[in-house]
Amino acid sequence: MAKTYRRILIFIVILGVLMGLLGKKFAGDQYVNTEPRKNTECTLTKRVFDDADVLTDEEEKNLEALIAEKEELIGGDLVLITTNDASLDTMEKLRDYAQNYYKENKLGWDQPIGSGAIYVDDWETRYTWLATRGIVKDRLSKDNTDYIVDETNDIVNKDPYKAYTRLINLIAEETQKSPMFHINISPIWVLLGCLVVSLIFVVAQLSGQVGKDTVKKSTYVKKDGVQMNDKQDIFLHSHVTKTKRKSDDDSGSSCSGTDDFGGSGGSH
């Protein structure tokens, strides 16, 4: 039994060391922009265009301040547009609208039509699109933009200001991460996962000790040669896995960016 406890202790220590090393490894180096804005051709004097009127004046002001801070941090222009346009009734039309708006206004931190992102939320059709370009596109994969869009759409109906604040923060956070280590898992889940693994290991070790067979077949066999038959019941069972398919009403992303743009779309 002492040997079992020693194994458990060694396993937990090794698991703790691995958690620390992996946490340090996956943290990666955060990208921080050091270049001043060089684009002089973009004439936009604001970044929030609330045509759908889902934000208060104070909320728009706060978002403008947040965007200014994050733009300098990542070296990319960030534009938020809300609209009520029934003609944008497909994801492709909304995607083209976002990309054309970006190009026509020559957005970009480093140059006209350069690095940045634009998010368009059509409250008439409930379609949304996040288009990325330049360094933001290079540092964000399709999975990253899917994640950002989904996180925004999950709460935008209840609280648009909170959703758009989260949108801007997520774009900046995901852009700053190392491209190799975009992991969107809460540390709490990582800790719980490690605890579960440890618990399974402990139970397996202890049950292995308790379940050892200390009774031989000959224990209850008479010396006169009475034979005992060994009977076993074998149960056959099947395991069925069901996978939920996304419906048209899900807020997941669809279609890809075009014309050197990246991005994702969704609905709410």
XYZ file of N, CA, C and O in Angstrom, residues 16-209:
776
model
N 1.881 18.323 -11.819
C 1.998 19.739 -11.462
C 3.119 20.429 -12.210
O 2.969 21.560 -12.689
N 4.265 19.748 -12.330
C 5.401 20.320 -13.071
C 5.042 20.509 -14.536
O 5.341 21.552 -15.152
N 4.386 19.489 -15.129
C 3.985 19.589 -16.537
C 2.995 20.724 -16.759
O 3.070 21.446 -17.763
N 2.053 20.908 -15.827
C 1.090 22.006 -15.936
C 1.803 23.346 -15.951
O 1.478 24.250 -16.730
N 2.798 23.491 -15.062
C 3.543 24.749 -15.010
C 4.314 25.015 -16.287
O 4.300 26.124 -16.820
N 4.978 23.973 -16.807
C 5.758 24.127 -18.030
C 4.878 24.426 -19.228
O 5.197 25.298 -20.051
N 3.747 23.701 -19.332
C 2.835 23.932 -20.450
C 2.196 25.308 -20.369
O 2.006 25.982 -21.382
N 1.841 25.731 -19.162
C 1.258 27.067 -18.996
C 2.216 28.153 -19.450
O 1.828 29.103 -20.125
N 3.494 27.986 -19.107
C 4.500 28.968 -19.527
C 4.711 28.927 -21.032
O 4.854 29.947 -21.702
N 4.694 27.696 -21.587
C 4.916 27.541 -23.023
C 3.788 28.144 -23.829
O 3.994 28.878 -24.791
N 2.532 27.843 -23.437
C 1.389 28.291 -24.215
C 1.085 29.766 -24.014
O 0.309 30.341 -24.756
N 1.661 30.378 -22.984
C 1.444 31.812 -22.786
C 2.024 32.586 -23.962
O 1.447 33.534 -24.473
N 3.205 32.132 -24.426
C 3.811 32.757 -25.589
C 4.170 34.215 -25.359
O 3.904 34.798 -24.319
N 4.805 34.807 -26.336
C 5.154 36.226 -26.271
C 4.026 37.037 -26.887
O 3.599 36.773 -27.993
N 3.557 38.049 -26.168
C 2.477 38.883 -26.683
C 3.027 39.906 -27.670
O 4.036 40.553 -27.410
N 2.327 40.011 -28.789
C 2.701 41.006 -29.787
C 2.187 42.377 -29.359
O 1.029 42.531 -28.970
N 3.067 43.362 -29.405
C 2.691 44.740 -29.104
C 3.230 45.633 -30.214
O 4.425 45.626 -30.512
N 2.345 46.394 -30.824
C 2.753 47.296 -31.900
C 3.634 48.421 -31.373
O 3.386 48.992 -30.308
N 4.661 48.763 -32.142
C 5.560 49.856 -31.774
C 5.616 50.945 -32.839
O 6.312 51.948 -32.660
N 4.880 50.741 -33.925
C 4.930 51.691 -35.031
C 3.782 52.706 -34.941
O 2.646 52.339 -34.627
N 4.061 53.975 -35.234
C 2.976 54.975 -35.255
C 2.106 54.778 -36.491
O 2.516 54.135 -37.465
N 0.915 55.339 -36.455
C 0.010 55.209 -37.598
C 0.569 55.993 -38.787
O 0.902 57.175 -38.670
N 0.618 55.368 -39.963
C 1.223 55.973 -41.144
C 0.210 56.302 -42.231
O 0.562 56.956 -43.225
N -1.010 55.833 -42.084
C -2.031 56.040 -43.105
C -2.600 57.460 -43.000
O -3.251 57.810 -42.025
N -2.361 58.262 -44.020
C -2.859 59.643 -44.035
C -4.015 59.825 -45.012
O -4.564 60.928 -45.127
N -4.401 58.760 -45.711
C -5.443 58.878 -46.731
C -6.845 58.561 -46.201
O -7.834 58.915 -46.834
N -6.923 57.894 -45.083
C -8.226 57.596 -44.495
C -8.786 58.859 -43.848
O -8.144 59.476 -42.988
N -9.985 59.247 -44.238
C -10.570 60.504 -43.756
C -11.584 60.315 -42.626
O -12.164 61.290 -42.154
N -11.793 59.090 -42.193
C -12.751 58.844 -41.108
C -12.231 59.439 -39.801
O -11.076 59.234 -39.435
N -13.097 60.149 -39.110
C -12.702 60.772 -37.843
C -13.269 60.015 -36.639
O -13.033 60.411 -35.501
N -14.029 58.955 -36.896
C -14.587 58.137 -35.822
C -14.518 56.685 -36.217
O -14.230 56.354 -37.373
N -14.803 55.820 -35.259
C -14.702 54.381 -35.517
C -16.009 53.634 -35.248
O -16.156 52.489 -35.635
N -16.949 54.287 -34.577
C -18.224 53.646 -34.263
C -19.332 54.328 -35.042
O -19.553 55.537 -34.904
N -20.051 53.556 -35.865
C -21.142 54.092 -36.670
C -22.416 53.307 -36.320
O -22.678 52.240 -36.884
N -23.170 53.847 -35.398
C -24.341 53.150 -34.866
C -25.603 53.563 -35.612
O -26.501 54.204 -35.073
N -25.706 53.153 -36.875
C -26.868 53.501 -37.685
C -28.134 52.777 -37.222
O -29.243 53.239 -37.488
N -27.983 51.650 -36.549
C -29.148 50.913 -36.037
C -29.637 51.488 -34.706
O -30.688 51.069 -34.209
N -28.889 52.412 -34.148
C -29.272 53.101 -32.909
C -29.521 52.118 -31.759
O -30.547 52.156 -31.089
N -28.540 51.250 -31.525
C -28.643 50.293 -30.417
C -27.737 50.690 -29.249
O -27.725 50.016 -28.214
N -27.013 51.806 -29.412
C -26.104 52.285 -28.379
C -26.484 53.691 -27.944
O -27.026 54.474 -28.736
N -26.191 54.017 -26.701
C -26.381 55.389 -26.234
C -25.169 56.215 -26.630
O -24.122 55.682 -27.019
N -25.299 57.531 -26.521
C -24.175 58.412 -26.850
C -22.980 58.131 -25.940
O -21.822 58.157 -26.385
N -23.250 57.850 -24.680
C -22.182 57.560 -23.727
C -21.481 56.255 -24.079
O -20.245 56.142 -23.990
N -22.253 55.278 -24.494
C -21.668 53.988 -24.873
C -20.808 54.127 -26.124
O -19.723 53.527 -26.210
N -21.275 54.916 -27.084
C -20.459 55.160 -28.278
C -19.147 55.831 -27.912
O -18.084 55.468 -28.425
N -19.207 56.795 -27.016
C -18.008 57.507 -26.581
C -17.024 56.553 -25.921
O -15.810 56.613 -26.165
N -17.537 55.672 -25.077
C -16.672 54.707 -24.392
C -16.038 53.727 -25.380
O -14.858 53.359 -25.244
N -16.818 53.307 -26.367
C -16.278 52.393 -27.368
C -15.219 53.071 -28.233
O -14.213 52.445 -28.602
N -15.428 54.329 -28.545
C -14.424 55.078 -29.314
C -13.100 55.125 -28.553
O -12.021 54.941 -29.135
N -13.173 55.372 -27.248
C -11.960 55.436 -26.428
C -11.273 54.077 -26.356
O -10.039 53.972 -26.444
N -12.069 53.014 -26.205
C -11.505 51.669 -26.143
C -10.843 51.299 -27.465
O -9.734 50.729 -27.483
N -11.495 51.626 -28.575
C -10.934 51.316 -29.887
C -9.618 52.054 -30.114
O -8.650 51.476 -30.631
N -9.567 53.325 -29.724
C -8.331 54.102 -29.888
C -7.173 53.448 -29.134
O -6.037 53.382 -29.629
N -7.471 52.938 -27.944
C -6.442 52.273 -27.135
C -5.975 50.979 -27.793
O -4.768 50.716 -27.881
N -6.923 50.170 -28.279
C -6.576 48.873 -28.854
C -5.927 49.010 -30.230
O -5.083 48.190 -30.614
N -6.318 50.035 -30.990
C -5.697 50.260 -32.299
C -4.192 50.478 -32.156
O -3.389 49.908 -32.890
N -3.823 51.316 -31.226
C -2.403 51.602 -31.011
C -1.674 50.375 -30.493
O -0.498 50.153 -30.807
N -2.357 49.566 -29.700
C -1.752 48.381 -29.113
C -1.407 47.324 -30.163
O -0.343 46.701 -30.108
N -2.312 47.120 -31.151
C -2.096 46.057 -32.138
C -1.650 46.572 -33.494
O -1.262 45.786 -34.365
N -1.705 47.897 -33.695
C -1.310 48.439 -34.992
C -2.295 48.121 -36.093
O -1.909 47.705 -37.193
N -3.581 48.302 -35.805
C -4.611 48.026 -36.796
C -5.844 48.881 -36.553
O -6.234 49.100 -35.405
N -6.455 49.392 -37.624
C -7.702 50.157 -37.497
C -8.843 49.216 -37.130
O -8.933 48.106 -37.666
N -9.723 49.672 -36.244
C -10.873 48.866 -35.822
C -12.139 49.690 -36.000
O -12.268 50.766 -35.426
N -13.072 49.191 -36.801
C -14.311 49.913 -37.091
C -15.510 49.038 -36.751
O -15.538 47.846 -37.075
N -16.498 49.653 -36.099
C -17.743 48.976 -35.747
C -18.917 49.680 -36.422
O -19.072 50.898 -36.285
N -19.726 48.918 -37.142
C -20.891 49.471 -37.828
C -22.127 48.658 -37.463
O -22.122 47.430 -37.554
N -23.184 49.350 -37.028
C -24.489 48.699 -36.894
C -25.418 49.318 -37.931
O -25.349 50.521 -38.195
N -26.255 48.494 -38.532
C -27.124 48.994 -39.590
C -28.465 48.272 -39.575
O -28.609 47.224 -38.946
N -29.442 48.837 -40.270
C -30.739 48.201 -40.498
C -30.985 48.166 -42.000
O -31.715 48.973 -42.542
N -30.359 47.237 -42.678
C -30.416 47.177 -44.135
C -30.969 45.821 -44.564
O -30.270 44.803 -44.526
N -32.222 45.806 -44.982
C -32.878 44.554 -45.366
C -32.266 43.947 -46.617
O -32.446 42.751 -46.877
N -31.554 44.747 -47.400
C -30.969 44.218 -48.635
C -29.767 43.313 -48.353
O -29.362 42.524 -49.205
N -29.203 43.411 -47.163
C -28.062 42.565 -46.792
C -28.599 41.239 -46.233
O -28.343 40.881 -45.086
N -29.325 40.518 -47.070
C -30.058 39.349 -46.608
C -29.320 38.033 -46.791
O -29.886 36.960 -46.599
N -28.043 38.094 -47.171
C -27.209 36.894 -47.208
C -25.858 37.230 -46.573
O -25.452 38.396 -46.529
N -25.172 36.203 -46.108
C -23.863 36.408 -45.504
C -22.863 36.966 -46.507
O -22.017 37.795 -46.172
N -22.975 36.525 -47.751
C -22.049 36.995 -48.778
C -22.219 38.489 -49.040
O -21.236 39.222 -49.227
N -23.476 38.961 -49.053
C -23.720 40.395 -49.273
C -23.154 41.229 -48.122
O -22.577 42.300 -48.347
N -23.322 40.747 -46.907
C -22.788 41.480 -45.756
C -21.270 41.476 -45.767
O -20.634 42.486 -45.446
N -20.689 40.360 -46.156
C -19.228 40.277 -46.267
C -18.708 41.294 -47.281
O -17.754 42.032 -47.006
N -19.350 41.342 -48.450
C -18.926 42.280 -49.490
C -19.109 43.725 -49.021
O -18.286 44.596 -49.330
N -20.189 43.973 -48.299
C -20.448 45.325 -47.775
C -19.316 45.748 -46.841
O -18.786 46.869 -46.938
N -18.922 44.863 -45.930
C -17.859 45.184 -44.969
C -16.527 45.424 -45.677
O -15.819 46.399 -45.399
N -16.193 44.546 -46.615
C -14.914 44.680 -47.307
C -14.875 45.924 -48.199
O -13.852 46.626 -48.258
N -15.981 46.212 -48.882
C -16.021 47.398 -49.734
C -15.931 48.681 -48.910
O -15.281 49.645 -49.320
N -16.600 48.690 -47.759
C -16.537 49.858 -46.875
C -15.090 50.089 -46.429
O -14.620 51.225 -46.396
N -14.413 49.011 -46.100
C -13.012 49.107 -45.661
C -12.134 49.689 -46.768
O -11.311 50.586 -46.529
N -12.328 49.179 -47.989
C -11.493 49.630 -49.108
C -11.839 51.051 -49.535
O -10.940 51.864 -49.806
N -13.136 51.365 -49.613
C -13.551 52.703 -50.068
C -13.073 53.804 -49.120
O -12.770 54.918 -49.561
N -13.007 53.514 -47.839
C -12.552 54.501 -46.864
C -11.059 54.393 -46.577
O -10.545 55.097 -45.703
N -10.387 53.504 -47.308
C -8.930 53.349 -47.220
C -8.453 53.154 -45.783
O -7.487 53.783 -45.346
N -9.152 52.298 -45.075
C -8.784 52.015 -43.695
C -7.484 51.215 -43.646
O -7.126 50.515 -44.584
N -6.802 51.333 -42.515
C -5.539 50.609 -42.342
C -4.574 51.425 -41.506
O -4.439 52.638 -41.715
N -3.923 50.797 -40.563
C -3.003 51.502 -39.667
C -1.704 51.863 -40.369
O -1.200 52.983 -40.254
N -1.156 50.930 -41.101
C 0.161 51.109 -41.715
C 0.100 51.741 -43.093
O 1.056 52.389 -43.535
N -1.035 51.593 -43.792
C -1.177 52.120 -45.138
C -2.650 52.077 -45.534
O -3.450 51.416 -44.870
N -3.040 52.777 -46.593
C -4.424 52.672 -47.065
C -4.769 51.226 -47.417
O -3.989 50.544 -48.090
N -5.916 50.780 -46.982
C -6.354 49.385 -47.132
C -5.292 48.462 -46.537
O -4.865 47.481 -47.156
N -4.863 48.836 -45.345
C -3.820 48.072 -44.654
C -4.372 47.275 -43.490
O -5.464 46.711 -43.557
N -3.603 47.237 -42.398
C -3.928 46.375 -41.265
C -5.108 46.903 -40.453
O -5.184 48.100 -40.156
N -6.007 45.979 -40.100
C -7.145 46.366 -39.276
C -8.274 45.361 -39.371
O -8.124 44.262 -39.923
N -9.422 45.755 -38.831
C -10.606 44.889 -38.855
C -11.862 45.750 -38.850
O -11.864 46.863 -38.300
N -12.915 45.249 -39.465
C -14.199 45.936 -39.472
C -15.291 44.927 -39.126
O -15.293 43.805 -39.642
N -16.195 45.331 -38.245
C -17.300 44.459 -37.829
C -18.613 45.143 -38.177
O -18.866 46.271 -37.759
N -19.431 44.451 -38.958
C -20.728 44.993 -39.365
C -21.825 44.104 -38.784
O -21.817 42.883 -38.982
N -22.770 44.734 -38.091
C -23.893 44.015 -37.487
C -25.190 44.588 -38.051
O -25.551 45.730 -37.757
N -25.869 43.795 -38.884
C -27.129 44.234 -39.486
C -28.289 43.762 -38.615
O -28.622 42.572 -38.592
N -28.923 44.691 -37.920
C -29.994 44.335 -36.993
C -31.320 44.026 -37.697
O -32.265 43.559 -37.072
N -31.377 44.274 -38.996
C -32.571 43.920 -39.753
C -32.564 42.430 -40.111
O -33.541 41.721 -39.919
N -31.451 41.958 -40.635
C -31.333 40.554 -41.027
C -30.708 39.696 -39.930
O -30.753 38.472 -40.001
N -30.102 40.347 -38.939
C -29.417 39.673 -37.822
C -28.137 38.959 -38.268
O -27.627 38.107 -37.548
N -27.628 39.320 -39.439
C -26.347 38.784 -39.875
C -25.213 39.682 -39.391
O -25.369 40.907 -39.293
N -24.064 39.072 -39.120
C -22.881 39.835 -38.706
C -21.673 39.345 -39.490
O -21.611 38.177 -39.900
N -20.724 40.245 -39.677
C -19.485 39.858 -40.367
C -18.288 40.608 -39.786
O -18.332 41.825 -39.609
N -17.228 39.846 -39.511
C -15.951 40.411 -39.072
C -14.943 40.195 -40.181
O -14.606 39.054 -40.519
N -14.468 41.295 -40.782
C -13.457 41.219 -41.837
C -12.124 41.695 -41.282
O -12.057 42.711 -40.583
N -11.061 40.978 -41.599
C -9.725 41.331 -41.114
C -8.772 41.496 -42.288
O -8.968 40.913 -43.357
N -7.740 42.289 -42.050
C -6.774 42.535 -43.123
C -5.408 42.845 -42.524
O -5.293 43.289 -41.381
N -4.359 42.604 -43.315
C -3.008 42.934 -42.877
C -2.551 42.078 -41.704
O -2.787 40.869 -41.657
N -1.930 42.715 -40.736
C -1.366 41.981 -39.607
C -2.439 41.309 -38.766
O -2.230 40.242 -38.187
N -3.629 41.921 -38.703
C -4.724 41.301 -37.949
C -5.156 40.004 -38.627
O -5.371 38.982 -37.969
N -5.249 40.022 -39.939
C -5.595 38.812 -40.694
C -4.515 37.749 -40.537
O -4.816 36.554 -40.364
N -3.250 38.167 -40.582
C -2.148 37.216 -40.495
C -2.091 36.519 -39.135
O -1.680 35.367 -39.037
N -2.504 37.212 -38.094
C -2.391 36.664 -36.746
C -3.662 35.968 -36.260
O -3.646 35.311 -35.226
N -4.754 36.122 -37.007
C -6.008 35.480 -36.617
C -6.402 34.417 -37.641
O -6.578 34.726 -38.811
N -6.552 33.197 -37.181
C -7.009 32.125 -38.062
C -8.526 32.179 -38.177
O -9.197 32.955 -37.486
N -9.081 31.323 -39.018
C -10.540 31.234 -39.154
C -11.189 30.840 -37.826
O -12.256 31.340 -37.462
N -10.528 29.946 -37.093
C -11.064 29.540 -35.793
C -11.118 30.711 -34.824
O -12.053 30.827 -34.022
N -10.105 31.588 -34.882
C -10.087 32.746 -33.985
C -11.221 33.712 -34.288
O -11.905 34.193 -33.383
N -11.420 34.007 -35.584
C -12.495 34.941 -35.939
C -13.866 34.315 -35.688
O -14.805 35.007 -35.303
N -13.969 32.998 -35.893
C -15.218 32.308 -35.537
C -15.519 32.502 -34.057
O -16.660 32.787 -33.663
N -14.503 32.311 -33.256
C -14.644 32.437 -31.789
C -15.084 33.841 -31.401
O -15.998 34.025 -30.583
N -14.471 34.847 -31.986
C -14.805 36.236 -31.664
C -16.250 36.556 -32.046
O -16.996 37.161 -31.274
N -16.653 36.144 -33.251
C -18.014 36.399 -33.723
C -19.040 35.690 -32.835
O -20.064 36.269 -32.449
N -18.777 34.438 -32.509
C -19.717 33.673 -31.682
C -19.851 34.277 -30.289
O -20.954 34.366 -29.745
N -18.731 34.679 -29.701
C -18.761 35.274 -28.365
C -19.556 36.590 -28.369
O -20.232 36.904 -27.395
N -19.456 37.327 -29.446
C -20.200 38.587 -29.561
C -21.688 38.333 -29.743
O -22.531 38.933 -29.073
N -22.025 37.423 -30.657
C -23.430 37.151 -30.949
C -24.175 36.500 -29.792
O -25.401 36.609 -29.706
N -23.440 35.830 -28.925
C -24.084 35.158 -27.798
C -24.789 36.134 -26.857
O -25.760 35.778 -26.202
N -24.293 37.375 -26.774
C -24.853 38.313 -25.790
C -25.363 39.614 -26.408
O -25.900 40.462 -25.700
N -25.221 39.777 -27.722
C -25.526 41.076 -28.322
C -27.006 41.437 -28.230
O -27.361 42.615 -28.110
N -27.898 40.463 -28.278
C -29.329 40.779 -28.194
C -29.710 41.331 -26.820
O -30.581 42.198 -26.709
N -29.068 40.825 -25.788
C -29.380 41.267 -24.429
C -28.671 42.572 -24.077
O -29.221 43.421 -23.377
N -27.429 42.718 -24.542
C -26.636 43.891 -24.164
C -25.647 44.232 -25.278
O -24.507 43.770 -25.267
N -26.067 45.035 -26.269
C -25.183 45.367 -27.392
C -23.861 46.008 -26.948
O -22.799 45.671 -27.488
N -23.930 46.911 -25.988
C -22.708 47.598 -25.549
C -21.708 46.608 -24.956
O -20.509 46.650 -25.265
N -22.182 45.720 -24.117
C -21.309 44.709 -23.520
C -20.731 43.800 -24.598
O -19.549 43.427 -24.557
N -21.559 43.439 -25.584
C -21.112 42.558 -26.669
C -20.023 43.223 -27.505
O -19.005 42.598 -27.828
N -20.226 44.492 -27.860
C -19.239 45.178 -28.697
C -17.961 45.494 -27.930
O -16.875 45.534 -28.511
N -18.091 45.720 -26.639
C -16.898 45.906 -25.814
C -16.077 44.625 -25.805
O -14.842 44.648 -25.939
N -16.778 43.507 -25.653
C -16.097 42.215 -25.682
C -15.484 41.961 -27.062
O -14.386 41.408 -27.176
N -16.170 42.343 -28.103
C -15.659 42.194 -29.464
C -14.305 42.874 -29.631
O -13.337 42.267 -30.092
N -14.240 44.148 -29.251
C -13.000 44.911 -29.410
C -11.884 44.312 -28.567
O -10.741 44.174 -29.025
N -12.208 43.959 -27.333
C -11.188 43.364 -26.455
C -10.681 42.037 -27.007
O -9.469 41.760 -26.962
N -11.581 41.217 -27.536
C -11.171 39.920 -28.068
C -10.313 40.059 -29.327
O -9.351 39.312 -29.506
N -10.664 40.997 -30.188
C -9.846 41.208 -31.392
C -8.417 41.558 -30.986
O -7.443 41.023 -31.536
N -8.286 42.449 -30.013
C -6.959 42.850 -29.548
C -6.228 41.692 -28.868
O -5.045 41.439 -29.142
N -6.927 40.981 -27.988
C -6.299 39.880 -27.260
C -5.841 38.770 -28.203
O -4.718 38.265 -28.082
N -6.698 38.391 -29.136
C -6.351 37.311 -30.057
C -5.240 37.730 -31.016
O -4.410 36.909 -31.416
N -5.216 39.002 -31.406
C -4.152 39.488 -32.283
C -2.811 39.489 -31.562
O -1.767 39.228 -32.164
N -2.832 39.783 -30.275
C -1.587 39.838 -29.504
C -0.986 38.464 -29.242
O 0.215 38.345 -29.041
N -1.827 37.430 -29.230
C -1.316 36.100 -28.934
C -0.393 35.614 -30.032
O -0.496 36.021 -31.182
N 0.512 34.694 -29.645
C 1.358 34.061 -30.643
C 0.486 33.260 -31.590
O -0.419 32.558 -31.151
N 0.718 33.340 -32.906
C -0.111 32.607 -33.871
C -0.151 31.105 -33.627
O -1.088 30.433 -34.015
N 0.870 30.567 -32.957
C 0.938 29.124 -32.728
C 0.109 28.686 -31.528
O -0.191 27.517 -31.349
N -0.250 29.645 -30.668
C -0.876 29.251 -29.416
C -2.149 30.041 -29.139
O -2.280 30.701 -28.122
N -3.084 29.994 -30.055
C -4.403 30.594 -29.825
C -5.285 29.546 -29.152
O -5.935 28.751 -29.813
N -5.263 29.519 -27.829
C -6.050 28.543 -27.094
C -7.090 29.281 -26.274
O -6.750 30.097 -25.411
N -8.351 29.017 -26.533
C -9.434 29.724 -25.850
C -10.101 28.828 -24.818
O -11.273 28.527 -24.883
N -9.288 28.341 -23.871
C -9.779 27.488 -22.803
C -9.530 28.173 -21.475
O -8.412 28.599 -21.187
N -10.554 28.272 -20.670
C -10.411 28.904 -19.364
C -9.463 28.100 -18.486
O -9.499 26.869 -18.478
N -8.589 28.769 -17.701
C -7.689 28.064 -16.786
C -8.450 27.184 -15.797
O -7.925 26.178 -15.324
N -9.675 27.562 -15.478
C -10.480 26.759 -14.549
C -10.732 25.373 -15.132
O -10.636 24.356 -14.434
N -11.052 25.320 -16.437
C -11.298 24.027 -17.071
C -10.024 23.201 -17.140
O -10.062 21.968 -17.020
N -8.893 23.862 -17.370
C -7.617 23.138 -17.378
C -7.354 22.521 -16.017
O -6.958 21.361 -15.899
N -7.577 23.304 -14.939
C -7.374 22.807 -13.580
C -8.308 21.648 -13.268
O -7.888 20.625 -12.720
N -9.593 21.796 -13.644
C -10.555 20.721 -13.401
C -10.172 19.454 -14.163
O -10.312 18.336 -13.640
N -9.677 19.634 -15.385
C -9.259 18.483 -16.172
C -8.115 17.730 -15.515
O -8.114 16.500 -15.454
N -7.152 18.492 -15.002
C -6.015 17.862 -14.319
C -6.459 17.154 -13.040
O -5.948 16.090 -12.700
N -7.398 17.764 -12.317
C -7.913 17.139 -11.097
C -8.629 15.830 -11.415
O -8.501 14.840 -10.687
N -9.391 15.831 -12.509
C -10.104 14.610 -12.910
C -9.108 13.515 -13.267
O -9.266 12.355 -12.870
N -8.064 13.878 -14.022
C -7.040 12.897 -14.388
C -6.372 12.333 -13.145
O -6.143 11.119 -13.024
N -6.064 13.224 -12.192
C -5.437 12.773 -10.941
C -6.356 11.832 -10.179
O -5.917 10.808 -9.645
N -7.648 12.179 -10.123
C -8.618 11.356 -9.403
C -8.737 9.966 -10.037
O -8.777 8.952 -9.331
N -8.784 9.928 -11.354
C -8.868 8.644 -12.054
C -7.644 7.789 -11.758
O -7.745 6.579 -11.506
N -6.476 8.428 -11.750
C -5.233 7.696 -11.474
C -5.241 7.142 -10.058
O -4.878 5.994 -9.818
N -5.675 7.964 -9.096
C -5.704 7.535 -7.696
C -6.662 6.360 -7.516
O -6.329 5.359 -6.878
N -7.868 6.481 -8.096
C -8.862 5.412 -7.970
C -8.344 4.131 -8.601
O -8.511 3.030 -8.048
N -7.700 4.258 -9.754
C -7.178 3.071 -10.436
C -6.114 2.383 -9.604
O -6.080 1.151 -9.510
N -5.245 3.192 -8.982
C -4.190 2.613 -8.162
C -4.743 1.911 -6.925
O -4.353 0.801 -6.584
N -5.686 2.582 -6.248
C -6.256 2.011 -5.032
C -7.098 0.780 -5.330
O -7.059 -0.211 -4.607
N -7.895 0.847 -6.401
C -8.725 -0.301 -6.747
C -7.869 -1.482 -7.172
O -8.231 -2.636 -6.969
N -6.720 -1.206 -7.727
C -5.805 -2.277 -8.105
C -5.298 -3.021 -6.896
O -5.082 -4.234 -6.928
N -5.101 -2.277 -5.802
C -4.654 -2.915 -4.570
C -5.783 -3.678 -3.891
O -5.621 -4.797 -3.445
